[in-house]
Coordinates of C-alpha atoms in Angstrom, one line a residue:
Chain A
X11 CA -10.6 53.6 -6.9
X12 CA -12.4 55.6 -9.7
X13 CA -10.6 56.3 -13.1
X14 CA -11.7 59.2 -14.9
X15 CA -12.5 58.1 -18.9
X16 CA -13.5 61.5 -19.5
X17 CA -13.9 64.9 -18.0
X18 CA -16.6 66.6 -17.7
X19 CA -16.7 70.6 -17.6
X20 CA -15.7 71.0 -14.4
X21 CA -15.5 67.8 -12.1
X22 CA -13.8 69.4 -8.7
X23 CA -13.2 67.4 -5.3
X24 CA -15.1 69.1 -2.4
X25 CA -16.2 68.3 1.0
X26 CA -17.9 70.7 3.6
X27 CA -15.2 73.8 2.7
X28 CA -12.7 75.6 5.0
X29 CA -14.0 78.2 6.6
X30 CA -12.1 80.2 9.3
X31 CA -8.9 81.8 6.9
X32 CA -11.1 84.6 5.6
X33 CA -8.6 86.9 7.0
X34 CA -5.6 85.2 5.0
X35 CA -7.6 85.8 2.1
X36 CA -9.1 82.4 1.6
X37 CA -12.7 82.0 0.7
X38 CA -14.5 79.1 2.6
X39 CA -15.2 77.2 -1.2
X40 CA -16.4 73.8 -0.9
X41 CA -20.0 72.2 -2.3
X42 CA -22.1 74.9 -3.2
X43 CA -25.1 72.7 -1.5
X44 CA -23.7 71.6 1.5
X45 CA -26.5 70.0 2.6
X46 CA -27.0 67.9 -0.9
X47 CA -23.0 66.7 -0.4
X48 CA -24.0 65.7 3.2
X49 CA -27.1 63.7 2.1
X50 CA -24.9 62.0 -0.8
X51 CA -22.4 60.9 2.0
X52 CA -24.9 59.5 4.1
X53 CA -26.4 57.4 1.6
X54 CA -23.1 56.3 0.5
X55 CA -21.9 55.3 4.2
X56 CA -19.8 57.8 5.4
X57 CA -19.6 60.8 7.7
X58 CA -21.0 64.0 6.5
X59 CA -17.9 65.3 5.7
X60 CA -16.4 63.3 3.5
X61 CA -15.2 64.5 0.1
X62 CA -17.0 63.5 -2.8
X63 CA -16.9 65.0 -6.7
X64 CA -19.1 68.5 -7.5
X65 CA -20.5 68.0 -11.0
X66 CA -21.1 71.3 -12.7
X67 CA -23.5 70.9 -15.9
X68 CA -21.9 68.2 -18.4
X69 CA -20.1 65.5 -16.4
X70 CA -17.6 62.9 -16.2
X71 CA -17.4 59.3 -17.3
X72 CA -16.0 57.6 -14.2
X73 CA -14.8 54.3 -14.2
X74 CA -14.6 51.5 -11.2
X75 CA -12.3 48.7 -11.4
X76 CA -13.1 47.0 -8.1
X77 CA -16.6 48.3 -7.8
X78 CA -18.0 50.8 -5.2
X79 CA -21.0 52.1 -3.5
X80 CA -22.2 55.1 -4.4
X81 CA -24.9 57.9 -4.1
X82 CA -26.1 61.2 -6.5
X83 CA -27.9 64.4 -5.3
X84 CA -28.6 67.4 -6.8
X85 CA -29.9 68.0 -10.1
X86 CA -30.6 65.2 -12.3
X87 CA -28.2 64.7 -15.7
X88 CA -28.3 62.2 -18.8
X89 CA -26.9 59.5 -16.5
X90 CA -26.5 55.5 -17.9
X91 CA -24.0 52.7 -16.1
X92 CA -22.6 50.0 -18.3
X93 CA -25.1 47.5 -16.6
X94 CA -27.8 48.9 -18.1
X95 CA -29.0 49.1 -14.6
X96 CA -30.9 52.5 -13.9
X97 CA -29.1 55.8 -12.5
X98 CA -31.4 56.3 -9.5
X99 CA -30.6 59.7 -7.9
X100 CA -31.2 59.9 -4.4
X101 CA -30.2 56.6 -3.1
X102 CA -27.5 54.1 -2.6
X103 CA -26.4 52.8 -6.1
X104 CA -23.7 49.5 -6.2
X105 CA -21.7 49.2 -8.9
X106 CA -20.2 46.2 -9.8
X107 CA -16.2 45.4 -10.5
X108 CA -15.6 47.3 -13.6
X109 CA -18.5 49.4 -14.3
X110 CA -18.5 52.7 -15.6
X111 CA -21.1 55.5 -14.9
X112 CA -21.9 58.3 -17.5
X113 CA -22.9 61.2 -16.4
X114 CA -23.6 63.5 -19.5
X115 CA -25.7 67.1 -19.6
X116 CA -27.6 68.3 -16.8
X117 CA -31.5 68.0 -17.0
X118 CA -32.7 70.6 -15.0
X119 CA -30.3 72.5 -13.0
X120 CA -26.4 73.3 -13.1
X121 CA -24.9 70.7 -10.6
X122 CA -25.1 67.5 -8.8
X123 CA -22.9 65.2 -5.8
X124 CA -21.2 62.2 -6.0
X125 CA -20.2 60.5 -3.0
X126 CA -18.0 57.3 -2.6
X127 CA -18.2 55.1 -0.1
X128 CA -15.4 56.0 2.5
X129 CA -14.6 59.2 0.8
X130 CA -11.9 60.3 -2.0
X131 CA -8.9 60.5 -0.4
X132 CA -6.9 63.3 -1.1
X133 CA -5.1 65.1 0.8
X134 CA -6.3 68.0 3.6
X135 CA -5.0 71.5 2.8
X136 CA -5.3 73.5 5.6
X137 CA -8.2 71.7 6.8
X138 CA -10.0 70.5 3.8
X139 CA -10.0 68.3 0.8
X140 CA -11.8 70.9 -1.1
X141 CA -10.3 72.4 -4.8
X142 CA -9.8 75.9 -4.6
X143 CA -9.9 76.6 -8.0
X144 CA -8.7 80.0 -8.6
X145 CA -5.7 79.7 -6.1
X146 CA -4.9 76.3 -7.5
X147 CA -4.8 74.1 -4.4
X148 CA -6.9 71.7 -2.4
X149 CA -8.9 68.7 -4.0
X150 CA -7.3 67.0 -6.5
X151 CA -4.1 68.8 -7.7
X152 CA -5.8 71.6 -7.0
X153 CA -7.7 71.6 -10.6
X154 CA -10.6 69.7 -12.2
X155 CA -10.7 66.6 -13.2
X156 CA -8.9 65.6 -16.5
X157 CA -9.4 62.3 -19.0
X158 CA -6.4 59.6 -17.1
X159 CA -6.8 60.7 -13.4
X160 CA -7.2 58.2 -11.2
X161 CA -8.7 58.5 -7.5
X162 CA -8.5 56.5 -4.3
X163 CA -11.2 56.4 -1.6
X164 CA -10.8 56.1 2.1
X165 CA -11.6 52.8 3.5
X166 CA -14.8 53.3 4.5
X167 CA -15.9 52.5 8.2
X168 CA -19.2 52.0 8.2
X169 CA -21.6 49.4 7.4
X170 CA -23.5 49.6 4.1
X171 CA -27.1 49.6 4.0
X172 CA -29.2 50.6 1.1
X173 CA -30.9 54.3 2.2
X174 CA -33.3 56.8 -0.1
X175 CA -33.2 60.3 0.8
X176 CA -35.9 62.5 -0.3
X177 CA -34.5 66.1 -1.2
X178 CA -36.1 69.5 0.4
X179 CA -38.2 71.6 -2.0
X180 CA -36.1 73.6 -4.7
X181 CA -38.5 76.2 -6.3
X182 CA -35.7 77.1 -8.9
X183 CA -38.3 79.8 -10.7
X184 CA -38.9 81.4 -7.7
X185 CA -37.4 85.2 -7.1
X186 CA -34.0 85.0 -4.9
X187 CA -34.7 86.2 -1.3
X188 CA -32.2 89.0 -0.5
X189 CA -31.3 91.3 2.4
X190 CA -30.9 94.8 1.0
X191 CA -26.9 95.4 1.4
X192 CA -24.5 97.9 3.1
X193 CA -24.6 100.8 0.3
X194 CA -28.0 100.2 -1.0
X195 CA -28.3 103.9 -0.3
X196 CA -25.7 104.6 -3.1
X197 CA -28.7 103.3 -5.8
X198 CA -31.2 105.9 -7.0
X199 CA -34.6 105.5 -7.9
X200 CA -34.1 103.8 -11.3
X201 CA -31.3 101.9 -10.0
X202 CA -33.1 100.7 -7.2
X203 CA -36.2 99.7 -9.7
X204 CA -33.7 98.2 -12.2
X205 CA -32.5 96.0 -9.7
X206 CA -35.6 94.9 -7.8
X207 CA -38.3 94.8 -10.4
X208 CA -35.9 93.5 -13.1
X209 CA -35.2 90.0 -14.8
X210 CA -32.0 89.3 -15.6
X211 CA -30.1 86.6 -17.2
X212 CA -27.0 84.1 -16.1
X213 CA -24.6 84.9 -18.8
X214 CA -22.4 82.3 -19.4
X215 CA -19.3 83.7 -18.3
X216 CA -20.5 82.7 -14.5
X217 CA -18.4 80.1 -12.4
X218 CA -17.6 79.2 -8.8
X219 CA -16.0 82.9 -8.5
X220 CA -19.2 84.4 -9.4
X221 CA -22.7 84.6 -11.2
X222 CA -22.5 87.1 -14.2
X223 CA -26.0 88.9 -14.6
X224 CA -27.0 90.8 -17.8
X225 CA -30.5 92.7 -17.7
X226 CA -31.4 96.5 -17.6
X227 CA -28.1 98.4 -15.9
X228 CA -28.5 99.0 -12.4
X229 CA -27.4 102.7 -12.1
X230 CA -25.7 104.2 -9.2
X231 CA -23.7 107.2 -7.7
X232 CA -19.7 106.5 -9.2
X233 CA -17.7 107.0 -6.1
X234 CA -14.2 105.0 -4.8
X235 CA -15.1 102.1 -2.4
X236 CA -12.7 101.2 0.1
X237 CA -12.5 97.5 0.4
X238 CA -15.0 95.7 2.6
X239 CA -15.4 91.9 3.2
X240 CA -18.1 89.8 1.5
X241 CA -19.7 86.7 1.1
X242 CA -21.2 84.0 -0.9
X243 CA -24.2 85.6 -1.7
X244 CA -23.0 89.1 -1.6
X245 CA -24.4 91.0 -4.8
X246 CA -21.8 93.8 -6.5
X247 CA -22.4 96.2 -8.7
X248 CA -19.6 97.2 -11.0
X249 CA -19.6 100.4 -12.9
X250 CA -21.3 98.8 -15.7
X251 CA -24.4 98.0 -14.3
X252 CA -24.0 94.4 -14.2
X253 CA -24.8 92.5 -10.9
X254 CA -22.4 89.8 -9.7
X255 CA -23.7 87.3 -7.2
X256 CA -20.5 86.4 -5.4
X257 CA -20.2 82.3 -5.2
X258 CA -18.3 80.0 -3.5
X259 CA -14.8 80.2 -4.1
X260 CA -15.2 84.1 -4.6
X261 CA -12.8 86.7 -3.3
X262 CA -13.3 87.7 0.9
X263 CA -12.8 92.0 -0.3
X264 CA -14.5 93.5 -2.8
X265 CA -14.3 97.0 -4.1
X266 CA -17.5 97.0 -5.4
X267 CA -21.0 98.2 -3.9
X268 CA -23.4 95.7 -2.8
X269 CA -26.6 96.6 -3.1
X270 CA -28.0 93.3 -1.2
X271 CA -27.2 89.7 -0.3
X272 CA -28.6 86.6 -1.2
X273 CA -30.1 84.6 2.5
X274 CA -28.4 81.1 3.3
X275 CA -31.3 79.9 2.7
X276 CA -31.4 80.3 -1.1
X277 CA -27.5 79.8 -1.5
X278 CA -28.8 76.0 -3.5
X279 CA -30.8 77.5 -5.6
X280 CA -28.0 79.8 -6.8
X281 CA -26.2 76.7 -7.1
X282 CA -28.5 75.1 -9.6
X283 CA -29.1 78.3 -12.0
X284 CA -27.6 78.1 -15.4
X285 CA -26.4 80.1 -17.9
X286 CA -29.5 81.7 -19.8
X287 CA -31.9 81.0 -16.5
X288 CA -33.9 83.9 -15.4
X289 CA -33.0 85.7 -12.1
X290 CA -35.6 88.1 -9.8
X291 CA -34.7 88.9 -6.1
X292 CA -37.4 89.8 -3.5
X293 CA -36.6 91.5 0.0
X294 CA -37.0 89.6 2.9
X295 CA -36.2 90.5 7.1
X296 CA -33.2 89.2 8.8
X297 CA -35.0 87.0 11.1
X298 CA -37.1 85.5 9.1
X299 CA -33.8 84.3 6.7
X300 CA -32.0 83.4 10.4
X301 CA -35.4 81.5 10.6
X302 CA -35.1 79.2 7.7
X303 CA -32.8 76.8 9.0
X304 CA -31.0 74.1 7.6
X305 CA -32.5 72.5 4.3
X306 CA -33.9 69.1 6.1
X307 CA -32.8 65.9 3.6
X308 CA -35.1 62.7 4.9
X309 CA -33.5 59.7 4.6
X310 CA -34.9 56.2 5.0
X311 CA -34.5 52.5 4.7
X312 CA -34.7 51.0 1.0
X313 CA -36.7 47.5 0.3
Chain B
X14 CA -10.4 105.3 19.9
X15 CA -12.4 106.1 17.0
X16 CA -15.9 104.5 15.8
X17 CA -16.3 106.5 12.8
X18 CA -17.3 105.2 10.1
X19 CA -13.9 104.6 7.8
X20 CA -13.3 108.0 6.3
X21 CA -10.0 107.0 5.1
X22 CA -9.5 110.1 3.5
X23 CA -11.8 113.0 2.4
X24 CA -12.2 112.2 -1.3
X25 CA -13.9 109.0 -0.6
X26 CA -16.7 107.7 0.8
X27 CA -17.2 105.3 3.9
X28 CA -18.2 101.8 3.3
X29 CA -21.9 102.4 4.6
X30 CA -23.2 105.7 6.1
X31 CA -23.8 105.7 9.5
X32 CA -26.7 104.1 11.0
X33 CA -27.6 102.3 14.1
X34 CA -29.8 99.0 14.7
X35 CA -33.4 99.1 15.1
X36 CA -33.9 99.3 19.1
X37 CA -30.0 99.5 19.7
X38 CA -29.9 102.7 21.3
X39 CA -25.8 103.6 21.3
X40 CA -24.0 105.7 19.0
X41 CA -21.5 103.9 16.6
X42 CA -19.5 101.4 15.6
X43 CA -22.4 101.8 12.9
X44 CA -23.2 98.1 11.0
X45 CA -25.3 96.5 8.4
X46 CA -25.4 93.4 7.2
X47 CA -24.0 91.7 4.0
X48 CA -27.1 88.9 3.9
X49 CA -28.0 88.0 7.3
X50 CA -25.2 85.9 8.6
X51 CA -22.7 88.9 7.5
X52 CA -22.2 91.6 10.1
X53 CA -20.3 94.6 8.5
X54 CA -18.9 96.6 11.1
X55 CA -17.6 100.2 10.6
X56 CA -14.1 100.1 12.7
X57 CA -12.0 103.3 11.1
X58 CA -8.8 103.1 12.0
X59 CA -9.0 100.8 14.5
X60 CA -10.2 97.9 12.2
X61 CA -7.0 95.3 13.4
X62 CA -7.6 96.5 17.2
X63 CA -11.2 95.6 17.2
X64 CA -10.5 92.4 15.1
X65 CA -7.7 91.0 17.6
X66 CA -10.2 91.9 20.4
X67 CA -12.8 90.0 19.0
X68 CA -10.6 87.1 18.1
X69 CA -9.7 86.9 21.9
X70 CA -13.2 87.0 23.1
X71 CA -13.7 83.7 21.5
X72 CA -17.5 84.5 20.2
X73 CA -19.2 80.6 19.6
X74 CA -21.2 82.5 17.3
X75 CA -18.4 83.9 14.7
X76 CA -17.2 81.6 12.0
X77 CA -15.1 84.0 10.2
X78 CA -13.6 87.5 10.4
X79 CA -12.4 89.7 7.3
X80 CA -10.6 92.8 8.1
X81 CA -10.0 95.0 5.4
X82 CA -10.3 99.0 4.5
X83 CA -11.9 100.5 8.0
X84 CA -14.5 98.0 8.1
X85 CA -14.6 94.5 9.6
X86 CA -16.7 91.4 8.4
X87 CA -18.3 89.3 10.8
X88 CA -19.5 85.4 9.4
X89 CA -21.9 84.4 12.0
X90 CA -22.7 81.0 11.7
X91 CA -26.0 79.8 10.1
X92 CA -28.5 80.7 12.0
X93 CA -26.8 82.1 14.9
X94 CA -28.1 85.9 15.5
X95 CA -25.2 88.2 17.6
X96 CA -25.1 87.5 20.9
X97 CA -25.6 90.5 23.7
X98 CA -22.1 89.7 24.9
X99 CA -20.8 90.4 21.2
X100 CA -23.1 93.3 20.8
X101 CA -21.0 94.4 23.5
X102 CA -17.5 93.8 22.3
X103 CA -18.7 95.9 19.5
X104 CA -18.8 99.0 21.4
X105 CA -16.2 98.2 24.2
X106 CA -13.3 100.3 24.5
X107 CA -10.1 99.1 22.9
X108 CA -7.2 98.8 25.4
X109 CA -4.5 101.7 24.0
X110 CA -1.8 99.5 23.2
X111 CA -3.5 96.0 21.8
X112 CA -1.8 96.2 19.0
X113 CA 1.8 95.0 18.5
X114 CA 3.9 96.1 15.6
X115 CA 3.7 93.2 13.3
X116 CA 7.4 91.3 11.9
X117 CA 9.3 93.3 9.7
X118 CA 9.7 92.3 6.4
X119 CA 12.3 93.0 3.9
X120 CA 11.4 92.2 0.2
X121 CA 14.2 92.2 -2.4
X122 CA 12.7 93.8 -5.7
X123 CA 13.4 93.7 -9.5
X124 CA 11.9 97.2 -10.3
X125 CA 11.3 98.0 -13.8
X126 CA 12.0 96.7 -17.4
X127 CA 9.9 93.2 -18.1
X128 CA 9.5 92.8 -14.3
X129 CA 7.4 95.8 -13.5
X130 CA 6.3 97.3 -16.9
X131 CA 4.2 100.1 -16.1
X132 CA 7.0 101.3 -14.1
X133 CA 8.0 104.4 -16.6
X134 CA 4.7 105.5 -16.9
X135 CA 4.3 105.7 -13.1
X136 CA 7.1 108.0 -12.7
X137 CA 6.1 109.8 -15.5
X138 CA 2.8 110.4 -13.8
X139 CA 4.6 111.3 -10.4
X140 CA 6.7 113.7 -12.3
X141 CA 10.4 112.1 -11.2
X142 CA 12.7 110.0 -13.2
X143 CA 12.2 106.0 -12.7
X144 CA 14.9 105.9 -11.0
X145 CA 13.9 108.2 -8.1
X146 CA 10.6 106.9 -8.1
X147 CA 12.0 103.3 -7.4
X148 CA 13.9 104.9 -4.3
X149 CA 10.6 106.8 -2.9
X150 CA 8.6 103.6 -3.0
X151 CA 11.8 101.7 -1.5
X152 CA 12.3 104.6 1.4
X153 CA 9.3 103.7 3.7
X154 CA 7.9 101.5 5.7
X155 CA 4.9 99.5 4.5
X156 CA 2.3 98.3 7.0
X157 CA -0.8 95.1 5.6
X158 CA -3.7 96.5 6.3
X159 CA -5.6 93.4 5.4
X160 CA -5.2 91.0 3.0
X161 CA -8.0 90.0 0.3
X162 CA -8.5 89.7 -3.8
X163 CA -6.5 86.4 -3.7
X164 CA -5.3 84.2 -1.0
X165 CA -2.2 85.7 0.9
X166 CA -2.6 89.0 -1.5
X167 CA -1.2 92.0 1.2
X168 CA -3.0 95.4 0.8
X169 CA 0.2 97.7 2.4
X170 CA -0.4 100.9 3.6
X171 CA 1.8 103.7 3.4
X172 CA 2.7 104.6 0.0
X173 CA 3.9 108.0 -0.5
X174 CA 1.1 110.5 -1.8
X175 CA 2.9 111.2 -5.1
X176 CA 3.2 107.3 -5.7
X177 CA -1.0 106.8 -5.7
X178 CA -2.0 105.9 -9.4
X179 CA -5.2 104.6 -10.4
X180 CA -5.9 101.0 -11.9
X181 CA -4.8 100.5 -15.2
X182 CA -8.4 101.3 -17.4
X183 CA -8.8 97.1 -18.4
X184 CA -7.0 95.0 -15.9
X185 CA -4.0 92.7 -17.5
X186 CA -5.5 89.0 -18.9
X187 CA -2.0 87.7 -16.6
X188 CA -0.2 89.8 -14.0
X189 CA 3.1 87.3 -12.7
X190 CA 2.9 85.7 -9.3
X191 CA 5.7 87.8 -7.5
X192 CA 4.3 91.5 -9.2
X193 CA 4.4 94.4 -6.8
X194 CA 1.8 96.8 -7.8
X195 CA 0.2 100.2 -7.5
X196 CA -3.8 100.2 -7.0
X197 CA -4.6 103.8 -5.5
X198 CA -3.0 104.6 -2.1
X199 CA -2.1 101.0 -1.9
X200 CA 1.0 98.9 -2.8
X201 CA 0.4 94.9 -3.0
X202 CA 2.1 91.7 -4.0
X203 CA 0.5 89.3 -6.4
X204 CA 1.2 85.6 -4.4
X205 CA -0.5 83.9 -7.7
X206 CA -0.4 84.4 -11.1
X207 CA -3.9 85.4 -12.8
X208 CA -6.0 88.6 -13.9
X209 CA -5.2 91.9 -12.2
X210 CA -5.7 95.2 -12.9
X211 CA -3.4 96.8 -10.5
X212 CA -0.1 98.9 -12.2
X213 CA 2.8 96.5 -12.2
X214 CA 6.4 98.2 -11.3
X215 CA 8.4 95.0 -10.0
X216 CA 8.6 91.7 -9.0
X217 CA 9.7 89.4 -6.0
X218 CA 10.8 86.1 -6.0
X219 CA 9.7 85.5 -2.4
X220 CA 7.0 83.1 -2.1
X221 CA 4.0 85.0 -0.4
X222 CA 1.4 82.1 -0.2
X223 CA 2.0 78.4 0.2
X224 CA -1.1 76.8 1.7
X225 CA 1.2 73.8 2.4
X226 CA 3.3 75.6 5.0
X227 CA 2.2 75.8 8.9
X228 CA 2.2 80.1 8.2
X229 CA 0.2 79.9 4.8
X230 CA 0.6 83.6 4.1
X231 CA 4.1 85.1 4.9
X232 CA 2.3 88.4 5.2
X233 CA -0.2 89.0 8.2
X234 CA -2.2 91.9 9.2
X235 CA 0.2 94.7 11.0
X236 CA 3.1 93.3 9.4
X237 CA 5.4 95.7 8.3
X238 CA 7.1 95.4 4.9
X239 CA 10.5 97.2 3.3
X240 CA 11.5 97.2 -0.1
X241 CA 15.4 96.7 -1.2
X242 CA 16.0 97.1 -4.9
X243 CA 18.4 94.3 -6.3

């Protein structure tokens, strides 16, 4: 059981996502780092799915009356525990009957992963436990966490055994490796440059719908788009100039053209920019991003 | 059957123009690729066809398909490149009658006053009094071309020419769950309250998403829809 003392930004429920209702409409949502939620389960005992809290840049102080074993990926925030035992991230933490973890800004990055051992148990909507925040359905109450909630875990199944996981490269200052998109050819020459050769900024309007970039405009032909399905990743430009990177709980159609698409591949760094960080992209080939497979998370015995 | 890219109608432009992949000799379905594990395939008219095809060919590969407006979106799971056997669903002939008519739909409306308030200026734009403007749009039949923007949101095809009206200029902080709007040539139902910027001339009570039912959106692709005034 965890009780929420206070709320943090934006402290959603997620597990792997649901993938498979884009053509109801339904974006696949869940952790924007898959692979970080996965790793955060494993140390915690439980099954790569299981749901666990997303974090988004000034987090929650979470309470636990009978204790619980518990694990943190992702970026690194302010973190202290009532024990004045050290917030390790990265490996299987205990926490005693009572004790209350504080997780305040983030240090370098926008989010991290909580797992619990056995999983928070809320219910599966159409498949998953994961918050879809703009419909308003899925995690818990289909919202964010607020000051009083209280969760229960799963019983967990599986033994206990204290693991360290040692996270794959993220070069967060490197450019974003995109594949050019399907009306790249409505950009001219300056629009093109402005987008390729430009820096822009994470304005601070971004959230799980989107990333909001400001920089130079990127200019292109004004013509009516009919609808076309997209992805997390997908970059539109609007008539203003502005790029979008689509995120996680975006729409499936957009109206919008897309100039180019962030790979798989780099879908965790976009997770961990922040409002103000600098953003580049930098072509790459579709075999080489079908190439860079799953981010590898090492995980090993402790002691 | 038609491959051509989606010229819906001559004013606009296809999704993508047409091109074929490097070393893939045939002629269209042209498609490019929304990062690499999108494949955004050019299906014109025959976008739901080609999408129940594909769904019946089972492809391990797929994770996810999104129809919408002449084009279809392929997921492909990570790391998983198009197989030759999908390649060739692609370009395989549709069988002529694939597609059933969809259920028929009959949608009580609230047209006008606070329930669809830029009702007036719609008619005035079509020329004909609100009152005959609320009979054209309740006259025809309505097909969902796809569904997008929100979960359960219908995109319905066949609105009468003289009914098209752009998007209002700055999109409406809260449009009602329930609002059926005008956005171009299409009519659509808001299932959840929120932003929109589509031109509001009623409002439903009928519930068009509920993740929690077995049927979450009560609307499907090829569904037909009519419209009965209250």
């Amino acid at each position: 059981m965890i009780e929420v003392l206070r709320a943090g930004v934006c402290d959603l429920v997620v597990d792997p996502g649901r993938p498979g209702w884009g053509a109801l409409g339904v974006p696949a949502g869940g952790a924007a780092d898959p692979a970080a939620l996965m790793a955060a389960n494993r140390l915690a005992g439980n099954d790569a799915v299981a749901a666990g809290l997303e974090i988004t840049l000034s987090g929650p102080i979470l309470r636990f009356p009978f204790g619980a074993v518990v694990a943190l990926t992702g970026t690194h925030f302010a973190a202290t525990r009532s024990s004045g035992a050290a917030v390790a991230w990265n490996e299987t933490l205990v926490m005693a009957a009572g004790e209350t973890l504080s997780l305040d800004r983030a240090m370098d990055g926008c989010r991290c992963w909580l797992a619990v051992h056995g999983g928070l148990a809320v219910p599966r909507v159409m498949g998953s436990r994961s918050t879809l925040l703009p419909a308003g359905f899925g995690g818990h109450l289909g919202r964010a966490l607020e000051v009083g909630d209280v969760l229960q875990c799963e019983p967990g199944t599986r033994e206990v055994r204290r693991l360290r996981a040692r996270p794959p490269p993220l070069e967060r200052a490197s450019p974003l490796h995109v594949i050019t998109g399907p009306q790249v050819d409505w950009f001219d020459d300056t629009g093109l440059a402005a987008f390729f050769a430009g820096t822009f900024g994470v304005d601070a309007s971004s959230d799980r719908r989107g990333l909001r970039l400001a920089g130079s405009a990127v200019t292109h032909e004004r013509a009516d788009l009919p609808s076309q399905g997209v992805l997390p990743g997908a970059i539109q430009i609007p008539p203003d100039g502005r790029p979008i990177i689509l995120g996680w709980d975006g729409p499936v159609t957009g109206g919008y053209p897309v100039i180019a698409g962030v790979i798989s591949a780099d879908l965790p760094k976009v997770a961990q920019l922040c409002p103000g960080d600098a953003v580049q992209f930098m072509t790459t080939e579709i075999a080489a991003a079908r190439g860079r497979t799953r981010e590898r998370w090492d995980i090993e015995a402790l002691e | 059957m038609d491959y051509s890219p989606c010229m819906e109608s001559p004013e606009k432009r296809p999704c993508f123009s047409e091109m074929v992949e490097p070393g893939y000799e045939l002629a269209p379905p042209a498609w490019r690729w929304v990062s690499e594990r999108g494949l955004l395939v050019a299906t014109g008219d025959a976008t739901l066809a080609r999408y129940e095809a594909l769904t019946s060919g089972n492809f391990k590969e797929i994770q996810e398909m999104v129809p919408a407006d002449g084009s279809l979106l392929l997921v492909l799971r990570r790391g998983e490149p198009p197989s030759a056997d999908l390649r060739a669903a692609l370009v395989a002939p549709l069988p002529p009658t694939s597609l059933t008519a969809g259920i028929l739909h009959e949608i009580e409306v609230e047209y006008g006053g606070a329930a669809g308030p830029d009702l007036p200026a719609l008619a005035a734009l079509a020329g004909m009094e609100p009152r005959s403007y609320i009979s054209s749009h309740a006259a025809v039949e309505y097909q969902v071309s796809f569904l997008g923007f929100q979960p359960g949101f219908p995109y319905l095809r066949g609105l009468p020419d003289q009914l098209h009206a752009p998007r209002r200029p700055s999109p409406r902080v809260r449009v009602a769950a329930g609002s059926v709007a005008i956005g171009g040539e299409y009519c659509g139902i808001y299932p959840a309250g929120g932003p929109g910027g589509w031109q509001v001339i009623g409002h439903t009570a009928v519930v068009l998403f509920d993740p929690a039912r077995e049927a979450p959106a009560l609307l499907m692709p090829g569904d037909r829809v009519r419209f009965v005034p209250r």
